mmCIF file of C-alpha atoms in Angstrom:
data_model
loop_
_atom_site.group_PDB
_atom_site.id
_atom_site.type_symbol
_atom_site.label_atom_id
_atom_site.label_comp_id
_atom_site.label_asym_id
_atom_site.label_seq_id
_atom_site.Cartn_x
_atom_site.Cartn_y
_atom_site.Cartn_z
ATOM 1 C CA GLN A 2 0.000 0.000 0.000
ATOM 2 C CA ARG A 3 2.756 2.472 1.010
ATOM 3 C CA ASP A 4 4.844 1.499 -2.031
ATOM 4 C CA ARG A 5 1.886 2.104 -4.331
ATOM 5 C CA ALA A 6 1.242 5.496 -2.744
ATOM 6 C CA GLU A 7 4.916 6.368 -3.183
ATOM 7 C CA VAL A 8 4.853 5.367 -6.854
ATOM 8 C CA ASN A 9 1.712 7.442 -7.400
ATOM 9 C CA PHE A 10 3.287 10.414 -5.632
ATOM 10 C CA LEU A 11 6.413 10.179 -7.783
ATOM 11 C CA ARG A 12 4.318 9.922 -10.953
ATOM 12 C CA ALA A 13 2.282 12.964 -9.978
ATOM 13 C CA ARG A 14 5.417 14.939 -9.159
ATOM 14 C CA GLN A 15 6.992 13.918 -12.472
ATOM 15 C CA ALA A 16 3.889 15.108 -14.300
ATOM 16 C CA VAL A 17 4.133 18.490 -12.559
ATOM 17 C CA ASP A 18 7.884 18.650 -13.333
ATOM 18 C CA ASP A 19 7.143 18.020 -17.010
ATOM 19 C CA TYR A 20 4.296 20.560 -16.921
ATOM 20 C CA LEU A 21 6.540 23.221 -15.393
ATOM 21 C CA ILE A 22 9.322 22.603 -17.901
ATOM 22 C CA THR A 23 6.868 22.830 -20.796
ATOM 23 C CA ILE A 24 5.377 26.079 -19.522
ATOM 24 C CA SER A 25 8.632 27.753 -18.561
ATOM 25 C CA GLU A 26 10.392 26.846 -21.815
ATOM 26 C CA ASN A 27 7.546 27.418 -24.274
ATOM 27 C CA THR A 28 8.477 30.561 -26.183
ATOM 28 C CA LEU A 29 4.936 30.950 -27.535
ATOM 29 C CA LEU A 30 3.779 31.740 -23.999
ATOM 30 C CA GLU A 31 6.203 34.691 -23.890
ATOM 31 C CA VAL A 32 4.091 36.642 -26.381
ATOM 32 C CA PRO A 33 2.812 39.649 -24.397
ATOM 33 C CA THR A 34 -0.847 38.838 -25.024
ATOM 34 C CA LEU A 35 -0.324 35.322 -23.605
ATOM 35 C CA GLU A 36 1.504 36.488 -20.481
ATOM 36 C CA PRO A 37 -1.656 36.186 -18.304
ATOM 37 C CA VAL A 38 -2.089 32.579 -19.479
ATOM 38 C CA ARG A 39 1.552 31.803 -18.708
ATOM 39 C CA GLU A 40 1.221 33.364 -15.255
ATOM 40 C CA GLU A 41 -1.905 31.325 -14.524
ATOM 41 C CA LEU A 42 -0.203 28.098 -15.629
ATOM 42 C CA LEU A 43 2.877 28.874 -13.533
ATOM 43 C CA GLN A 44 0.647 29.674 -10.559
ATOM 44 C CA ARG A 45 -0.998 26.263 -10.902
ATOM 45 C CA ALA A 46 2.393 24.544 -11.037
ATOM 46 C CA LYS A 47 3.406 26.512 -7.943
ATOM 47 C CA ASP A 48 0.291 25.322 -6.129
ATOM 48 C CA PHE A 49 1.128 21.703 -6.973
ATOM 49 C CA TYR A 50 4.703 22.073 -5.714
ATOM 50 C CA GLU A 51 3.526 23.682 -2.514
ATOM 51 C CA GLY A 52 1.231 20.696 -1.969
ATOM 52 C CA PHE A 53 4.104 18.267 -2.478
ATOM 53 C CA VAL A 54 6.299 20.197 -0.084
ATOM 54 C CA GLU A 55 3.598 20.313 2.600
ATOM 55 C CA GLU A 56 2.906 16.573 2.318
ATOM 56 C CA ARG A 57 6.483 15.339 2.440
ATOM 57 C CA THR A 58 8.506 17.497 4.830
ATOM 58 C CA ASP A 59 9.516 14.560 7.077
ATOM 59 C CA ASP A 60 10.224 11.859 4.485
ATOM 60 C CA PRO A 61 14.014 11.448 4.418
ATOM 61 C CA GLU A 62 13.962 9.716 1.038
ATOM 62 C CA LEU A 63 12.332 12.715 -0.608
ATOM 63 C CA LYS A 64 14.193 15.555 1.094
ATOM 64 C CA ALA A 65 16.446 16.105 -1.900
ATOM 65 C CA GLU A 66 13.434 16.272 -4.184
ATOM 66 C CA LEU A 67 11.708 18.633 -1.768
ATOM 67 C CA ALA A 68 14.749 20.877 -1.787
ATOM 68 C CA ALA A 69 14.560 20.864 -5.574
ATOM 69 C CA SER A 70 10.855 21.690 -5.312
ATOM 70 C CA TYR A 71 11.579 24.720 -3.122
ATOM 71 C CA ILE A 72 14.166 25.888 -5.627
ATOM 72 C CA ARG A 73 11.657 25.391 -8.444
ATOM 73 C CA LEU A 74 9.037 27.264 -6.413
ATOM 74 C CA GLY A 75 11.547 30.104 -6.169
ATOM 75 C CA GLN A 76 11.858 30.046 -9.944
ATOM 76 C CA ILE A 77 8.085 30.113 -10.349
ATOM 77 C CA GLU A 78 7.780 33.026 -7.899
ATOM 78 C CA HIS A 79 10.560 34.775 -9.844
ATOM 79 C CA ASP A 80 8.662 34.301 -13.109
ATOM 80 C CA LEU A 81 5.487 35.604 -11.441
ATOM 81 C CA ASP A 82 7.383 38.636 -10.089
ATOM 82 C CA GLY A 83 6.739 37.337 -6.575
ATOM 83 C CA ASP A 84 8.890 37.139 -3.459
ATOM 84 C CA TRP A 85 11.152 34.344 -4.730
ATOM 85 C CA ILE A 86 14.317 34.666 -2.629
ATOM 86 C CA PRO A 87 12.806 33.023 0.514
ATOM 87 C CA MET A 88 11.823 29.903 -1.464
ATOM 88 C CA LEU A 89 15.254 29.672 -3.049
ATOM 89 C CA THR A 90 16.893 30.189 0.343
ATOM 90 C CA ARG A 91 14.746 27.466 1.926
ATOM 91 C CA GLY A 92 15.729 25.049 -0.834
ATOM 92 C CA LEU A 93 19.406 25.859 -0.344
ATOM 93 C CA GLU A 94 19.096 25.330 3.423
ATOM 94 C CA MET A 95 17.621 21.890 2.779
ATOM 95 C CA VAL A 96 20.415 21.059 0.325
ATOM 96 C CA GLU A 97 23.043 22.086 2.891
ATOM 97 C CA ASP A 98 21.375 19.892 5.535
ATOM 98 C CA LEU A 99 21.334 16.963 3.122
ATOM 99 C CA ALA A 100 24.973 17.534 2.213
ATOM 100 C CA ASP A 101 25.804 17.356 5.925
ATOM 101 C CA GLU A 102 24.015 13.974 5.950
ATOM 102 C CA GLU A 103 26.139 12.953 2.927
ATOM 103 C CA VAL A 104 23.159 12.398 0.638
ATOM 104 C CA SER A 105 24.214 11.635 -2.938
ATOM 105 C CA PHE A 106 22.344 14.083 -5.162
ATOM 106 C CA ALA A 107 23.510 12.101 -8.181
ATOM 107 C CA ASP A 108 21.021 9.415 -7.102
ATOM 108 C CA PHE A 109 18.082 11.702 -7.909
ATOM 109 C CA ARG A 110 16.943 11.950 -11.524
ATOM 110 C CA SER A 111 15.736 15.545 -11.326
ATOM 111 C CA TRP A 112 19.076 16.627 -9.876
ATOM 112 C CA ARG A 113 21.016 14.740 -12.561
ATOM 113 C CA GLU A 114 18.909 16.448 -15.215
ATOM 114 C CA GLY A 115 19.266 19.863 -13.585
ATOM 115 C CA ILE A 116 16.799 21.803 -11.494
ATOM 116 C CA TYR A 117 17.360 25.386 -12.645
ATOM 117 C CA ASN A 118 15.711 27.023 -15.616
ATOM 118 C CA THR A 119 17.792 30.089 -16.322
ATOM 119 C CA ARG A 120 16.778 30.414 -19.951
ATOM 120 C CA SER A 121 15.165 33.805 -19.492
ATOM 121 C CA GLY A 122 18.470 35.567 -18.808
ATOM 122 C CA VAL A 123 16.660 38.166 -16.711
ATOM 123 C CA LEU A 124 17.238 38.594 -13.000
ATOM 124 C CA ARG A 125 14.273 40.172 -11.267
ATOM 125 C CA THR A 126 15.280 41.587 -7.932
ATOM 126 C CA SER A 127 15.160 45.080 -6.553
ATOM 127 C CA ASP A 128 17.664 44.191 -3.829
ATOM 128 C CA VAL A 129 20.860 42.958 -5.430
ATOM 129 C CA GLU A 130 22.645 42.951 -2.076
ATOM 130 C CA GLN A 131 20.033 40.583 -0.655
ATOM 131 C CA PHE A 132 20.462 38.163 -3.543
ATOM 132 C CA ARG A 133 24.279 38.264 -3.753
ATOM 133 C CA PRO A 134 24.877 36.010 -0.687
ATOM 134 C CA VAL A 135 22.138 33.635 -1.856
ATOM 135 C CA VAL A 136 23.719 33.066 -5.271
ATOM 136 C CA ASN A 137 27.177 32.747 -3.671
ATOM 137 C CA ARG A 138 25.746 30.141 -1.293
ATOM 138 C CA ALA A 139 24.238 28.204 -4.203
ATOM 139 C CA ILE A 140 27.526 28.270 -6.119
ATOM 140 C CA ALA A 141 29.313 26.947 -3.021
ATOM 141 C CA ILE A 142 26.876 24.006 -3.040
ATOM 142 C CA TRP A 143 27.039 23.224 -6.778
ATOM 143 C CA GLU A 144 30.797 23.559 -7.333
ATOM 144 C CA PRO A 145 31.578 20.406 -5.286
ATOM 145 C CA LEU A 146 28.764 18.552 -7.069
ATOM 146 C CA VAL A 147 30.369 19.329 -10.432
ATOM 147 C CA GLU A 148 33.837 18.445 -9.121
ATOM 148 C CA LYS A 149 32.634 15.110 -7.725
ATOM 149 C CA HIS A 150 30.395 14.285 -10.711
ATOM 150 C CA PRO A 151 31.854 16.030 -13.790
ATOM 151 C CA ASP A 152 29.858 13.732 -16.082
ATOM 152 C CA VAL A 153 26.466 14.801 -14.657
ATOM 153 C CA ASN A 154 25.223 17.383 -17.147
ATOM 154 C CA GLY A 155 22.467 18.693 -14.883
ATOM 155 C CA PHE A 156 24.978 19.720 -12.222
ATOM 156 C CA ARG A 157 27.064 21.524 -14.850
ATOM 157 C CA ALA A 158 23.998 23.246 -16.332
ATOM 158 C CA ASP A 159 22.811 24.352 -12.890
ATOM 159 C CA LEU A 160 26.232 25.733 -11.953
ATOM 160 C CA ALA A 161 26.431 27.525 -15.311
ATOM 161 C CA GLY A 162 23.063 29.116 -14.571
ATOM 162 C CA LEU A 163 24.246 30.186 -11.144
ATOM 163 C CA PHE A 164 27.354 31.850 -12.583
ATOM 164 C CA LEU A 165 25.084 33.580 -15.101
ATOM 165 C CA MET A 166 22.901 34.877 -12.251
ATOM 166 C CA ARG A 167 25.927 36.016 -10.266
ATOM 167 C CA GLY A 168 27.188 37.764 -13.381
ATOM 168 C CA MET A 169 23.840 39.575 -13.650
ATOM 169 C CA VAL A 170 24.114 40.617 -9.994
ATOM 170 C CA HIS A 171 27.523 42.196 -10.632
ATOM 171 C CA PHE A 172 26.354 43.715 -13.901
ATOM 172 C CA ASN A 173 23.398 45.361 -12.135
ATOM 173 C CA VAL A 174 25.758 47.109 -9.703
ATOM 174 C CA HIS A 175 28.134 48.161 -12.520
ATOM 175 C CA GLU A 176 30.902 45.695 -11.594
ATOM 176 C CA TYR A 177 31.458 44.817 -15.233
ATOM 177 C CA ASP A 178 34.820 43.022 -14.943
ATOM 178 C CA ILE A 179 33.463 40.649 -12.285
ATOM 179 C CA ALA A 180 30.258 40.206 -14.285
ATOM 180 C CA LEU A 181 32.263 39.260 -17.387
ATOM 181 C CA GLU A 182 34.305 36.746 -15.390
ATOM 182 C CA ASN A 183 31.105 35.051 -14.206
ATOM 183 C CA PHE A 184 29.563 35.092 -17.679
ATOM 184 C CA GLU A 185 32.716 33.431 -19.046
ATOM 185 C CA ARG A 186 32.613 30.754 -16.335
ATOM 186 C CA SER A 187 28.973 30.116 -17.233
ATOM 187 C CA ARG A 188 29.849 29.796 -20.919
ATOM 188 C CA ALA A 189 32.748 27.424 -20.190
ATOM 189 C CA LEU A 190 30.440 25.136 -18.205
ATOM 190 C CA ARG A 191 27.744 25.210 -20.888
ATOM 191 C CA GLU A 192 29.938 24.693 -23.968
ATOM 192 C CA PRO A 193 30.449 20.929 -23.453
ATOM 193 C CA LEU A 194 26.669 20.544 -23.015
ATOM 194 C CA VAL A 195 25.818 21.917 -26.443
#
């Protein structure tokens, strides 16, 4: 009974993952007249993720996936122009706790495939100084993942996205040399993936 419930949960979560990827990457939904539709679809995906997170906070086998869900919720909030930094921060806290427990993120499909969608290339934050330590914290988490698992493309893609975001942070505060350095690190990580 419990195994069947777990399988059903994982199937439902996979369906929402696929739904979110489709919505967030569909360029047709970026047409200004379709923006309300995109926002509604992202809001629905956010509601699903919040339900998953609420249901599974104490299940040690799903903590890594829950951390990924919080990070994805942060991305959804970002795309909806919401308060996204707390969700991202909560996801990073969970990842740090799991790293302390020596959880192998390479064992989780969504982590191997990558959990960030940084395709938009736009960083929406009015408080760059609030976000700077968050992106630095995320980079400090992903760099060892890439070092330990250089063949896992999702880790490389995520770290590339994080360097891109950190580059945008520095660009926004007119630190162009540091921004360029981060953009180049992002490009170097992404080149082998293309």
